[in-house]
Coordinates of C-alpha atoms and ligand atoms in Angstrom, one line a residue:
M1 CA -52.6 49.5 -57.8
D2 CA -49.6 49.6 -60.2
I3 CA -47.6 50.9 -57.4
L4 CA -48.7 48.1 -55.1
I5 CA -47.8 45.5 -57.7
L6 CA -44.4 47.2 -58.2
A7 CA -43.8 47.1 -54.4
V8 CA -44.7 43.4 -54.1
V9 CA -42.3 42.6 -57.0
I10 CA -39.5 44.7 -55.5
A11 CA -40.2 42.9 -52.1
L12 CA -39.9 39.5 -53.8
V13 CA -36.7 40.4 -55.5
A14 CA -35.3 41.7 -52.2
V15 CA -36.1 38.4 -50.4
G16 CA -34.4 36.4 -53.1
A17 CA -31.4 38.7 -52.9
I18 CA -31.1 38.4 -49.2
S19 CA -31.3 34.7 -49.1
G20 CA -28.7 34.6 -51.9
L21 CA -26.5 36.8 -49.8
V22 CA -26.9 34.7 -46.7
V23 CA -25.9 31.5 -48.6
S24 CA -23.0 33.3 -50.2
S25 CA -21.9 34.6 -46.8
R26 CA -22.1 31.1 -45.3
K27 CA -20.0 29.7 -48.1
K28 CA -17.5 32.5 -47.6
K29 CA -17.2 31.5 -44.0
Q30 CA -16.4 28.0 -44.9
L31 CA -13.6 28.9 -47.2
P32 CA -10.1 28.9 -46.0
P33 CA -8.8 32.3 -45.0
S34 CA -6.7 32.7 -48.2
A35 CA -9.8 32.3 -50.4
P36 CA -10.7 35.5 -52.1
P37 CA -13.7 37.2 -50.5
S38 CA -16.9 36.8 -52.5
T39 CA -18.4 40.1 -53.3
P40 CA -21.9 39.6 -54.3
T41 CA -23.3 42.5 -56.2
I42 CA -26.9 42.6 -55.5
T43 CA -29.3 45.2 -56.2
A44 CA -31.3 45.2 -53.1
P45 CA -35.0 45.5 -53.0
P46 CA -36.6 48.2 -51.0
A47 CA -37.8 47.4 -47.6
E48 CA -41.4 46.6 -46.9
P49 CA -43.4 49.8 -47.2
Q50 CA -44.6 51.0 -43.9
V51 CA -48.0 52.6 -43.3
G52 CA -47.8 56.2 -44.2
E53 CA -44.5 55.8 -46.2
D54 CA -44.0 55.9 -49.8
A55 CA -44.3 52.4 -51.1
A56 CA -41.1 52.7 -53.2
P57 CA -38.1 54.3 -51.6
P58 CA -35.3 55.5 -53.8
K59 CA -32.9 52.8 -55.1
D60 CA -29.8 53.9 -53.2
E61 CA -31.8 53.9 -50.0
A62 CA -32.9 50.4 -50.7
R63 CA -29.3 49.4 -51.3
R64 CA -28.2 50.9 -47.9
T65 CA -31.0 48.9 -46.2
I66 CA -29.9 45.6 -47.7
E67 CA -26.3 46.4 -46.9
E68 CA -27.3 46.8 -43.3
V69 CA -29.1 43.5 -43.5
E70 CA -26.0 41.9 -45.0
L71 CA -23.6 43.2 -42.5
P72 CA -23.9 40.8 -39.5
D73 CA -22.1 37.6 -40.4
A74 CA -24.2 34.6 -40.6
P75 CA -23.6 32.4 -37.6
V76 CA -21.0 29.7 -38.3
V77 CA -21.5 26.5 -36.6
V78 CA -18.1 25.1 -35.7
E79 CA -18.4 21.6 -34.5
E80 CA -16.4 21.1 -31.3
P81 CA -14.4 17.8 -31.5
V82 CA -15.7 15.3 -29.0
V83 CA -12.9 14.8 -26.5
E84 CA -13.3 11.7 -24.4
P85 CA -12.3 12.4 -20.8
E86 CA -8.9 10.9 -20.0
P87 CA -9.3 8.1 -17.5
E88 CA -8.1 9.5 -14.3
A89 CA -4.9 8.1 -12.9
P90 CA -5.8 6.5 -9.5
A91 CA -4.8 8.7 -6.7
L92 CA -1.9 7.2 -4.7
D93 CA -2.2 6.4 -1.0
V94 CA -0.1 8.3 1.4
P95 CA 1.0 5.7 3.9
E96 CA 1.3 6.6 7.5
P97 CA 4.7 7.4 8.8
T98 CA 6.4 4.3 10.3
A99 CA 7.9 5.9 13.4
G100 CA 5.8 5.2 16.4
R101 CA 3.4 2.8 14.6
L102 CA 3.8 0.2 17.4
V103 CA 2.8 2.8 19.9
R104 CA -0.2 3.7 17.8
L105 CA -1.2 0.1 17.7
R106 CA -0.4 -0.5 21.3
A107 CA -4.0 -0.7 22.4
R108 CA -4.6 -3.5 19.9
L109 CA -1.5 -5.3 21.0
A110 CA -2.4 -4.8 24.7
R111 CA -5.9 -6.1 24.2
S112 CA -4.8 -9.3 22.8
Q113 CA -1.8 -9.8 25.1
N114 CA -3.6 -9.0 28.4
S115 CA -3.4 -12.5 29.7
L116 CA 0.4 -12.5 29.6
G117 CA 1.5 -9.2 31.1
K118 CA -1.5 -8.5 33.3
G119 CA -1.6 -12.1 34.4
L120 CA 2.0 -12.1 35.4
L121 CA 1.6 -8.8 37.4
T122 CA -1.4 -10.1 39.3
L123 CA 0.4 -13.3 40.2
L124 CA 3.6 -11.5 41.3
S125 CA 1.5 -9.2 43.5
R126 CA 0.2 -12.0 45.6
D127 CA 1.2 -11.6 49.3
N128 CA 2.3 -15.1 49.5
L129 CA 4.5 -16.2 46.5
D130 CA 4.4 -19.9 47.2
E131 CA 5.4 -22.7 44.8
D132 CA 1.9 -23.0 43.4
T133 CA 2.0 -19.3 42.4
W134 CA 5.4 -19.7 40.7
E135 CA 4.0 -22.7 38.9
E136 CA 1.1 -20.5 37.7
I137 CA 3.6 -17.9 36.6
E138 CA 5.4 -20.6 34.6
D139 CA 2.1 -21.8 33.0
T140 CA 1.2 -18.3 32.0
L141 CA 4.5 -17.9 30.2
L142 CA 4.2 -21.3 28.5
T143 CA 0.6 -20.7 27.4
A144 CA 1.8 -17.5 25.8
D145 CA 4.3 -19.5 23.8
V146 CA 7.4 -18.0 25.4
G147 CA 9.0 -21.5 25.2
V148 CA 10.3 -23.8 27.8
A149 CA 13.9 -22.6 28.2
P150 CA 13.1 -18.9 28.2
T151 CA 10.3 -19.5 30.7
Q152 CA 12.5 -21.3 33.1
E153 CA 15.2 -18.6 32.8
L154 CA 12.6 -15.8 33.5
V155 CA 11.1 -17.6 36.4
E156 CA 14.5 -18.1 37.9
R157 CA 15.4 -14.5 37.6
L158 CA 12.1 -13.3 38.9
R159 CA 12.3 -15.5 41.9
E160 CA 15.8 -14.2 42.7
R161 CA 14.9 -10.6 42.3
V162 CA 11.6 -10.8 44.3
R163 CA 13.5 -12.5 47.1
V164 CA 16.1 -9.7 47.2
L165 CA 13.4 -7.1 47.0
G166 CA 11.5 -8.4 50.1
T167 CA 8.4 -6.4 50.4
R168 CA 7.1 -5.4 47.0
T169 CA 5.1 -2.3 45.9
P170 CA 3.1 -2.6 42.7
D171 CA 5.4 -0.1 41.1
E172 CA 8.5 -2.0 42.0
L173 CA 7.0 -5.2 40.6
R174 CA 6.0 -3.5 37.4
T175 CA 9.6 -2.1 36.9
L176 CA 11.1 -5.5 37.7
L177 CA 8.9 -7.4 35.3
R178 CA 9.4 -4.8 32.6
E179 CA 13.2 -5.1 32.9
E180 CA 13.1 -8.9 32.8
L181 CA 10.7 -9.1 29.9
L182 CA 12.8 -6.6 28.0
N183 CA 15.9 -8.7 28.7
L184 CA 14.1 -11.7 27.4
V185 CA 12.9 -10.0 24.2
G186 CA 16.3 -8.5 23.6
T187 CA 17.3 -4.9 23.1
D188 CA 20.7 -5.6 21.3
F189 CA 19.4 -6.9 18.0
D190 CA 19.6 -4.7 15.0
R191 CA 16.0 -4.8 13.9
A192 CA 16.2 -2.5 10.9
V193 CA 15.1 -4.0 7.6
K194 CA 18.2 -3.7 5.5
T195 CA 17.8 -2.4 2.0
E196 CA 21.0 -0.5 1.3
S197 CA 23.7 -2.9 0.3
G198 CA 24.2 -1.9 -3.3
V199 CA 25.7 1.4 -4.3
D200 CA 24.0 1.6 -7.7
T201 CA 21.7 -1.3 -7.4
P202 CA 18.5 -1.6 -5.3
G203 CA 18.4 -3.4 -2.0
V204 CA 16.7 -6.8 -2.5
V205 CA 14.4 -8.4 0.1
M206 CA 13.0 -11.8 -0.3
V207 CA 9.8 -12.6 1.7
V208 CA 9.3 -16.3 2.5
G209 CA 6.8 -18.2 4.6
V210 CA 4.0 -20.7 4.4
N211 CA 1.0 -19.6 2.4
G212 CA -1.7 -18.3 4.6
T213 CA 0.6 -16.7 7.1
G214 CA 0.1 -13.3 5.6
K215 CA 3.2 -13.3 3.3
T216 CA 1.7 -11.4 0.4
T217 CA -0.1 -9.0 2.6
T218 CA 3.1 -8.3 4.5
T219 CA 5.1 -7.8 1.3
G220 CA 2.4 -5.2 0.3
K221 CA 2.5 -3.5 3.7
L222 CA 6.2 -3.5 3.7
A223 CA 6.2 -1.7 0.3
R224 CA 4.1 1.0 2.0
V225 CA 6.5 1.2 5.0
L226 CA 9.3 1.8 2.5
V227 CA 7.4 4.3 0.5
A228 CA 6.4 6.1 3.7
D229 CA 10.1 6.3 4.4
G230 CA 10.8 7.9 1.0
R231 CA 12.1 4.8 -0.9
S232 CA 11.0 3.7 -4.3
V233 CA 10.0 0.1 -4.6
V234 CA 9.5 -2.6 -7.3
L235 CA 7.6 -5.7 -6.4
G236 CA 8.3 -9.2 -7.7
A237 CA 5.2 -11.5 -7.7
A238 CA 7.1 -14.8 -7.5
D239 CA 4.3 -16.6 -5.7
T240 CA 3.1 -18.2 -8.9
F241 CA 1.6 -21.1 -7.0
R242 CA -1.3 -19.4 -5.2
A243 CA -4.0 -18.2 -7.6
A244 CA -4.5 -14.4 -7.4
A245 CA -1.4 -13.8 -5.3
A246 CA 0.1 -11.7 -8.1
D247 CA -3.2 -9.7 -8.5
Q248 CA -3.2 -9.2 -4.7
L249 CA 0.4 -8.0 -4.7
Q250 CA -0.2 -5.7 -7.7
T251 CA -3.1 -4.1 -6.0
W252 CA -0.9 -3.2 -3.0
G253 CA 1.8 -1.9 -5.4
D254 CA -0.6 0.2 -7.4
R255 CA -1.8 2.0 -4.3
V256 CA 1.6 3.4 -3.6
G257 CA 2.9 3.7 -7.2
A258 CA 5.2 0.6 -7.1
R259 CA 5.5 -1.4 -10.2
T260 CA 4.8 -5.1 -10.0
V261 CA 6.7 -7.6 -12.1
R262 CA 4.7 -10.7 -12.7
G263 CA 4.5 -13.8 -14.9
P264 CA 1.9 -16.4 -15.8
E265 CA 0.2 -18.4 -13.0
G266 CA 2.3 -21.5 -12.4
G267 CA 5.2 -19.8 -14.1
D268 CA 8.8 -20.0 -13.0
P269 CA 9.2 -18.0 -9.7
A270 CA 13.0 -17.7 -10.2
S271 CA 12.7 -16.0 -13.6
I272 CA 10.1 -13.5 -12.2
A273 CA 12.4 -12.8 -9.3
F274 CA 15.3 -12.3 -11.7
D275 CA 13.2 -9.9 -13.9
A276 CA 12.0 -8.0 -10.9
V277 CA 15.5 -7.2 -9.8
K278 CA 16.4 -6.3 -13.4
E279 CA 13.4 -4.0 -13.5
G280 CA 14.5 -2.5 -10.2
I281 CA 17.9 -1.8 -11.6
A282 CA 16.6 -0.3 -14.8
E283 CA 14.2 2.0 -12.9
G284 CA 16.8 3.0 -10.4
A285 CA 14.5 1.8 -7.6
D286 CA 15.7 1.8 -4.0
V287 CA 14.3 -1.6 -3.1
V288 CA 13.0 -4.7 -4.8
L289 CA 10.6 -6.9 -2.7
I290 CA 10.1 -10.5 -3.8
D291 CA 7.1 -12.4 -2.7
T292 CA 7.6 -16.2 -2.9
A293 CA 5.5 -19.2 -2.7
G294 CA 5.6 -21.2 0.6
R295 CA 4.5 -24.7 -0.1
L296 CA 5.6 -27.1 2.5
H297 CA 5.0 -30.0 0.2
T298 CA 8.4 -31.5 0.8
K299 CA 11.5 -29.9 2.2
T300 CA 13.5 -30.7 -0.9
G301 CA 10.8 -29.1 -3.1
L302 CA 10.9 -26.0 -1.0
M303 CA 14.6 -25.9 -0.9
D304 CA 14.8 -26.3 -4.7
E305 CA 12.4 -23.5 -5.3
L306 CA 13.6 -21.0 -2.8
G307 CA 17.2 -21.9 -3.4
K308 CA 16.8 -21.2 -7.1
V309 CA 15.0 -17.9 -6.5
K310 CA 17.9 -16.9 -4.2
R311 CA 20.6 -18.0 -6.7
V312 CA 19.2 -16.1 -9.7
V313 CA 18.5 -13.0 -7.7
E314 CA 22.1 -13.1 -6.5
K315 CA 23.3 -13.0 -10.1
H316 CA 22.4 -9.3 -9.9
G317 CA 24.0 -8.7 -6.5
P318 CA 23.7 -9.8 -2.9
L319 CA 20.4 -10.3 -1.1
D320 CA 19.9 -7.8 1.7
E321 CA 17.2 -9.6 3.6
V322 CA 15.3 -12.9 3.7
L323 CA 12.3 -12.2 5.9
L324 CA 10.4 -15.1 7.3
V325 CA 6.7 -14.5 7.8
L326 CA 5.1 -16.4 10.7
D327 CA 1.5 -16.3 11.9
A328 CA 1.7 -15.7 15.6
T329 CA -1.6 -17.5 16.2
T330 CA -0.1 -20.8 15.1
G331 CA 2.1 -21.1 18.1
Q332 CA 4.3 -24.1 18.2
N333 CA 3.4 -24.9 14.6
G334 CA 5.0 -21.6 13.6
L335 CA 8.2 -22.7 15.3
V336 CA 8.2 -25.9 13.3
Q337 CA 7.8 -23.9 10.1
A338 CA 10.6 -21.6 11.2
R339 CA 13.0 -24.5 11.6
V340 CA 12.2 -25.9 8.1
F341 CA 12.7 -22.5 6.4
A342 CA 15.9 -21.8 8.3
E343 CA 17.3 -25.0 6.9
V344 CA 16.5 -24.0 3.4
V345 CA 17.5 -20.4 3.3
D346 CA 19.4 -18.0 5.6
I347 CA 16.7 -16.1 7.4
T348 CA 17.8 -12.6 8.4
G349 CA 14.7 -11.4 10.0
I350 CA 11.2 -12.5 11.2
V351 CA 7.9 -10.9 10.6
L352 CA 5.3 -12.0 13.1
T353 CA 1.8 -11.4 11.7
K354 CA -1.7 -11.5 13.4
L355 CA -0.3 -10.4 16.8
D356 CA -3.6 -8.5 17.1
G357 CA -5.5 -11.7 17.2
T358 CA -3.6 -13.8 19.8
A359 CA -2.5 -13.8 23.4
K360 CA 0.5 -15.8 22.4
G361 CA 2.9 -12.9 22.0
G362 CA 5.5 -15.0 23.7
I363 CA 6.4 -16.4 20.3
V364 CA 8.5 -13.3 19.8
V365 CA 10.9 -14.7 22.3
A366 CA 10.6 -18.3 21.3
V367 CA 11.3 -17.8 17.6
Q368 CA 14.2 -15.4 18.1
R369 CA 15.7 -18.0 20.3
E370 CA 15.0 -20.8 17.9
L371 CA 16.5 -19.0 14.8
G372 CA 18.9 -16.6 16.5
V373 CA 17.5 -13.8 14.3
P374 CA 15.4 -10.8 15.4
V375 CA 11.7 -10.1 14.9
K376 CA 11.9 -7.0 12.7
L377 CA 8.3 -6.3 12.0
V378 CA 4.9 -7.2 13.5
G379 CA 1.5 -7.4 11.8
L380 CA -1.2 -6.0 14.0
G381 CA -4.3 -6.0 11.8
E382 CA -5.6 -6.2 8.3
G383 CA -5.4 -2.5 7.6
A384 CA -2.9 -1.3 5.1
D385 CA -0.7 0.4 7.6
D386 CA -1.0 -2.2 10.4
L387 CA 2.6 -3.4 10.0
A388 CA 4.9 -1.9 12.5
P389 CA 8.7 -2.0 13.1
F390 CA 9.2 -4.1 16.2
E391 CA 10.3 -2.0 19.2
P392 CA 11.0 -4.1 22.3
E393 CA 10.1 -1.3 24.8
A394 CA 6.7 -0.6 23.2
F395 CA 6.0 -4.3 22.9
V396 CA 6.8 -5.0 26.6
D397 CA 4.9 -1.9 27.7
A398 CA 1.9 -3.2 25.8
L399 CA 2.3 -6.6 27.5
I400 CA 2.3 -5.1 31.0
G401 CA -0.3 -2.4 30.3
D402 CA -0.6 0.9 32.2
Ligands
GDP501 P1 -0.2 -15.6 2.1 O1 -0.9 -16.8 1.5 O2 0.8 -16.0 3.1 O3 0.4 -14.7 1.1 O4 -1.3 -14.8 3.0 P2 -2.1 -13.5 2.7 O5 -1.2 -12.3 2.6 O6 -3.1 -13.6 1.6 O7 -2.9 -13.3 4.1 C1 -3.8 -14.2 4.6 C2 -4.8 -13.5 5.5 O8 -4.2 -13.0 6.7 C3 -5.4 -12.3 4.8 O9 -6.8 -12.3 5.1 C4 -4.8 -11.2 5.5 O10 -5.6 -10.0 5.6 C5 -4.6 -11.7 6.9 N1 -3.5 -11.0 7.6 C6 -2.2 -10.8 7.3 N2 -1.6 -10.1 8.2 C7 -2.4 -9.9 9.2 C8 -2.3 -9.3 10.6 O11 -1.3 -8.8 11.0 N3 -3.4 -9.3 11.3 C9 -4.6 -9.8 10.9 N4 -5.6 -9.8 11.8 N5 -4.7 -10.5 9.7 C10 -3.7 -10.5 8.9

């Protein structure tokens, strides 16, 4: 009995010692590495007696047992710092290459231009090319907004060549019409968008046009065209008149990694344009594109506004391009706009938007005649890469169809 009591006492002492060791061991773990190790000196109790064993093992055996218990380090709970995941930088778009875009979009162009090219071919293929037929040819051209003078010139030349040709095969007619339309659209213009005037400064392009024509969209798409061609771009949101125009432009810029310089709604467009070019110079950007407001409130108002933008931009260096955006679906109205803008600023190139939605592709011819400057880009849809460099051959081929 005495032995049993002794065993229980020893067991209790052992439990106390073990828990003391564990606590001490935890504390040790929490100390800095330089802290002196705590060396608890504990006389360990013997292990629980097992059936058939002597209740009280010798003291040194008991110590060995407790040392074995003590050996494994108590688990140390190290709290991991909570790391908030970094907000992922939005993945940049990779715009489509610009070469051959017009060919890619040809089907879209052809669909909307059918009435012009196909209509002309059908009429010219008639056995009897009488006066009525020539009048129909003339009407077809006028309806497609080719304009009066260019229409008369074309009909004149077609008449002459058909007469010389005598009998006509469909292939001959197609070739003839293709040549004459190409002649009308013009193959001599330099249609490249110029952006390389400055040696150390970015090229500066100002985009003008009546609101609603697709000006901001075109500026955004043009940024993509330039990025696709390996240029770096800064955007200037100088259309402070239309609510959300700056947001819209910035969204376009963000998608291709182009910074957008903007100001408050209703702010001074000229100072934003100035800052945008300044930013472009500071960044070492290749091109600065400036979107402007196109309010046709009064011609003087427009002139004041665009003139000022132009003047302040030119404090940094010459402007490379002033692109006029025209909505191809507006027909003659577009020509009126073109005239007004041309009086206010020197237009160097035309962007014809929404050609995908109209059969009035003849406006290409009319507006070039009107302003004496080339169509450089055409918009063929609302998709991000639906802006194509204008190529006369691809355009005329689309007009005539296969
Ligand atoms: P802004 O007021 O002149 O800046 O006009 P926006 O750039 O806001 O464009 C007006 C509308 O025209 C938008 O819905 C554009 O998506 C649309 N748009 C622009 N270009 C084209 C184009 O080439 N084809 C078609 N179908 N829509 C276009």
